[in-house]
C-alpha cells in the first residue's frame, strides 16, 4: 500500500493524470491498459472529482490520441487532455515564430494553421522513426545558422515504456541539439511550470486542491510539486526502483498503480 500516511489524500477536488505508464503502456499495436486503470477512471468521473489528463504525448493529435484511449476503454473527451502541441502553437503565434518541425508525422496536423515558411525556430517532439541523423543534422544546421537560435521542445523526458520495452524520449535528442548549438531549449510540456498551470486552469481547481499522478519522478512528480500540487509516483510504466531514492524529488506517496491511488483518495471524500 501507499507509504507516508494518507494525509496527502485529503481535501482533493481534482486529479491530473499522466497517461503513458499510468493509464496504459503504449506500443505498436495501440498499447494495453494497465490493470485496473479503466475502472479507476470510471470511478473518478462517478465520484464528482474533476479530471484532466496532463500528458507529454507528441506522437498524435489530441483527437487521434483520444480515439485511441476510447478504443482501450477510457471514457475521455478531447477537452480533458492537456498536451504540448496546442501549447506550443499558442507560444509560436504569441511570439511570431515560424517553426521547422522535427516531430512525429501524426502530430503535424496540430501545426496546420501555423506559418512554417522561412523558419526562425525549431520545434522538437517525440519524432520516433523520424529521429534520423539527416533530420537531426538539418535541425542543427538551421539552429546554428540563426543569429538568435530558438529551440522549442515538446517535453524533456529521457525515456518511456512501450509494450516491448523502454524507448528513448525527446529529451535525449533535445540535449544533443543543445550541446551542439550551445543553447538551452524552451520546454513546453512537463515539467514546465507554465504547462502545469495551463492544465490546472483547464481542470478548474487551485494547485492545493489537486493531485498529480505520474510514473516520471522528475517530469510528473517534481514538476507538479513545484506548482504547489501534491504528487504521487506509481510503480507502473517507466518506474524504476531507483526512483524511490531520488536525490531531489520526494513524492507525497508511492502507490502500486492508479487503482490503488483512487481507492485511497475516494475513501477520504
XYZ file of C-alpha atoms in Angstrom:
269
model
C 0.000 0.000 0.000
C 0.940 3.676 -0.186
C 3.595 4.982 2.174
C 3.865 8.061 4.409
C 0.298 8.022 5.727
C -2.782 9.240 3.949
C -2.830 12.957 4.747
C -1.960 13.600 1.121
C -5.372 12.282 0.055
C -7.480 14.877 1.890
C -9.253 17.985 0.540
C -8.922 16.981 -3.123
C -11.205 18.422 -5.804
C -9.374 17.365 -8.931
C -6.852 14.910 -10.346
C -4.255 15.376 -13.062
C -3.184 12.069 -14.597
C -0.190 11.268 -16.729
C -1.241 8.865 -19.475
C 1.507 6.581 -20.798
C 2.675 4.446 -17.884
C -0.336 5.362 -15.714
C -3.378 4.536 -17.848
C -1.719 2.266 -20.386
C 1.576 1.065 -21.831
C 1.876 2.260 -25.411
C 3.007 0.039 -28.254
C 2.930 -0.551 -31.993
C -0.365 -2.430 -31.594
C -2.018 0.540 -29.868
C -0.907 -0.450 -26.396
C -2.609 -2.159 -23.471
C -4.402 -0.698 -20.435
C -2.626 -1.101 -17.101
C -4.619 -3.396 -14.811
C -7.418 -1.537 -13.034
C -6.882 1.788 -14.821
C -10.059 1.796 -16.959
C -12.205 1.169 -13.883
C -10.196 3.768 -11.903
C -11.005 6.479 -14.464
C -14.684 5.473 -14.385
C -14.696 5.755 -10.580
C -13.009 9.178 -10.653
C -15.686 10.515 -13.002
C -18.522 8.944 -10.995
C -17.171 10.482 -7.771
C -17.589 14.062 -8.962
C -13.854 14.775 -8.836
C -12.606 16.844 -11.760
C -10.275 15.006 -14.124
C -7.668 16.233 -16.603
C -5.043 14.223 -18.449
C -1.688 16.011 -18.401
C 0.477 14.325 -20.999
C 3.671 14.894 -22.943
C 2.235 12.772 -25.757
C 3.571 14.153 -29.044
C 3.088 11.242 -31.439
C -0.507 12.091 -32.311
C -3.035 14.915 -32.384
C -5.263 15.154 -29.344
C -8.205 13.925 -31.406
C -6.474 10.739 -32.581
C -4.943 10.267 -29.119
C -8.406 10.360 -27.538
C -9.746 7.931 -30.148
C -7.004 5.506 -29.114
C -7.814 5.926 -25.416
C -11.507 5.372 -26.044
C -10.710 2.225 -28.042
C -8.833 0.969 -24.969
C -11.941 1.579 -22.848
C -11.250 5.015 -21.319
C -14.164 7.480 -21.269
C -12.188 10.636 -22.086
C -13.033 13.763 -24.119
C -10.575 15.900 -26.104
C -11.174 18.832 -23.729
C -9.877 16.677 -20.872
C -6.403 16.402 -22.445
C -3.673 18.982 -21.866
C -0.891 18.289 -24.382
C 2.250 20.140 -25.531
C 1.436 20.746 -29.214
C -1.528 23.132 -28.684
C 0.512 24.970 -26.039
C 3.412 25.259 -28.495
C 1.121 26.646 -31.199
C -0.068 29.322 -28.762
C 3.544 30.239 -27.984
C 4.501 30.358 -31.688
C 1.627 32.704 -32.507
C 2.326 34.849 -29.453
C 5.949 35.395 -30.471
C 5.630 35.422 -34.256
C 7.777 32.300 -34.620
C 7.813 30.164 -37.758
C 8.869 26.597 -36.909
C 10.885 23.958 -38.641
C 9.179 20.820 -37.315
C 11.061 17.736 -36.198
C 8.070 15.827 -34.886
C 6.149 12.607 -35.464
C 4.268 12.528 -38.789
C 0.984 12.026 -36.944
C 1.471 15.252 -34.962
C 1.981 17.536 -37.978
C -1.776 18.345 -38.349
C -1.658 20.159 -34.973
C 0.513 22.792 -36.697
C -1.637 23.140 -39.825
C -2.572 26.780 -39.105
C 0.993 27.836 -38.229
C 3.189 29.669 -40.762
C 6.205 27.461 -41.427
C 7.836 29.425 -44.272
C 11.427 30.617 -43.764
C 11.736 29.052 -40.273
C 13.153 31.109 -37.406
C 12.965 28.366 -34.771
C 12.950 24.567 -34.422
C 10.154 22.640 -32.697
C 11.183 19.213 -31.436
C 8.769 16.452 -30.450
C 8.912 12.691 -29.954
C 9.627 12.061 -33.635
C 10.304 8.311 -33.170
C 11.455 6.934 -36.549
C 11.944 10.491 -37.832
C 14.909 10.895 -35.460
C 17.395 10.085 -38.213
C 20.886 11.553 -38.491
C 19.813 13.533 -41.570
C 16.796 15.056 -39.813
C 18.716 15.913 -36.649
C 21.509 17.406 -38.729
C 19.022 19.534 -40.673
C 17.642 20.914 -37.398
C 21.201 21.520 -36.181
C 22.143 23.429 -39.333
C 19.076 25.647 -39.078
C 19.760 26.451 -35.430
C 23.495 27.034 -35.812
C 22.774 29.410 -38.701
C 20.410 31.622 -36.687
C 21.640 34.803 -35.030
C 19.452 34.026 -32.020
C 18.600 30.307 -32.236
C 15.319 29.203 -30.667
C 14.739 25.518 -29.875
C 11.312 24.621 -28.518
C 10.972 21.098 -27.136
C 7.610 19.434 -26.506
C 8.919 17.805 -23.330
C 12.247 16.668 -21.918
C 11.615 13.056 -20.924
C 14.585 10.697 -21.041
C 12.653 7.547 -21.913
C 9.217 5.976 -21.757
C 7.836 2.461 -21.721
C 6.123 0.635 -24.563
C 4.870 -2.930 -24.551
C 8.181 -4.172 -25.983
C 10.404 -2.219 -23.573
C 11.869 1.210 -22.857
C 12.276 3.770 -25.671
C 14.397 6.919 -25.897
C 12.264 10.044 -25.478
C 12.559 13.553 -26.902
C 14.819 14.800 -24.091
C 17.773 12.777 -25.350
C 17.598 14.464 -28.758
C 16.910 17.853 -27.200
C 20.145 17.542 -25.219
C 22.079 16.641 -28.382
C 20.927 19.826 -30.135
C 21.520 21.920 -27.009
C 25.082 20.611 -26.793
C 25.846 21.002 -30.493
C 24.458 24.557 -30.707
C 25.453 25.719 -27.183
C 21.885 26.794 -26.448
C 19.136 25.942 -23.969
C 15.797 24.656 -25.208
C 12.488 26.101 -24.102
C 10.407 23.201 -22.796
C 6.669 23.470 -23.439
C 5.475 20.195 -21.883
C 6.111 18.723 -18.443
C 7.893 19.670 -16.184
C 7.350 23.293 -17.332
C 5.536 25.324 -14.676
C 3.580 27.139 -17.370
C 2.364 23.818 -18.751
C 1.162 22.582 -15.345
C -0.530 25.929 -14.708
C -2.364 25.550 -18.021
C -3.515 22.059 -17.023
C -4.726 23.348 -13.643
C -6.635 26.156 -15.366
C -8.355 23.578 -17.583
C -9.019 21.391 -14.547
C -10.552 24.401 -12.805
C -9.103 23.890 -9.311
C -6.256 25.583 -7.415
C -2.987 23.649 -7.007
C -3.503 22.946 -3.309
C -6.715 21.050 -4.134
C -5.212 18.948 -6.939
C -3.112 15.796 -7.066
C -0.873 14.793 -9.966
C -0.367 11.059 -10.539
C 2.502 10.002 -12.780
C 5.244 7.473 -13.484
C 8.039 10.016 -14.130
C 9.730 11.074 -10.901
C 11.123 14.339 -12.353
C 8.688 15.475 -15.042
C 5.416 14.374 -13.396
C 6.111 14.426 -9.668
C 8.776 17.119 -9.431
C 7.078 19.403 -11.944
C 3.725 19.198 -10.166
C 5.201 19.793 -6.717
C 6.938 22.930 -7.978
C 3.485 24.277 -8.819
C 2.178 23.645 -5.302
C 0.406 20.363 -6.023
C 0.645 17.066 -4.246
C 2.074 14.362 -6.490
C 2.085 10.566 -6.417
C 4.522 8.169 -8.048
C 3.003 4.957 -9.448
C 5.085 1.806 -9.666
C 3.959 1.190 -13.252
C 5.202 2.407 -16.641
C 8.760 3.710 -16.607
C 9.051 3.482 -12.798
C 12.398 2.100 -11.668
C 13.199 1.017 -8.071
C 15.940 3.672 -8.021
C 13.215 6.350 -8.252
C 12.479 5.718 -4.581
C 15.930 7.065 -3.730
C 15.871 10.121 -5.998
C 18.205 12.769 -4.550
C 15.948 15.751 -5.263
C 12.318 14.664 -5.724
C 10.261 13.012 -2.983
C 6.667 12.125 -3.930
C 3.896 12.709 -1.414
C 3.351 8.959 -1.674
C 4.229 5.920 -3.753
C 1.343 3.761 -4.947
C 1.457 0.490 -6.821
C -0.872 1.747 -9.553
C -3.627 4.243 -10.362
C -6.328 1.960 -8.986
C -4.701 1.945 -5.543
C -4.373 5.730 -5.547
C -8.030 6.171 -6.468
C -9.103 3.735 -3.724
C -7.357 5.847 -1.098
C -8.499 9.225 -2.460
C -12.148 8.182 -2.694
C -12.075 6.883 0.896
C -11.192 10.428 2.013
C -14.038 12.151 0.122
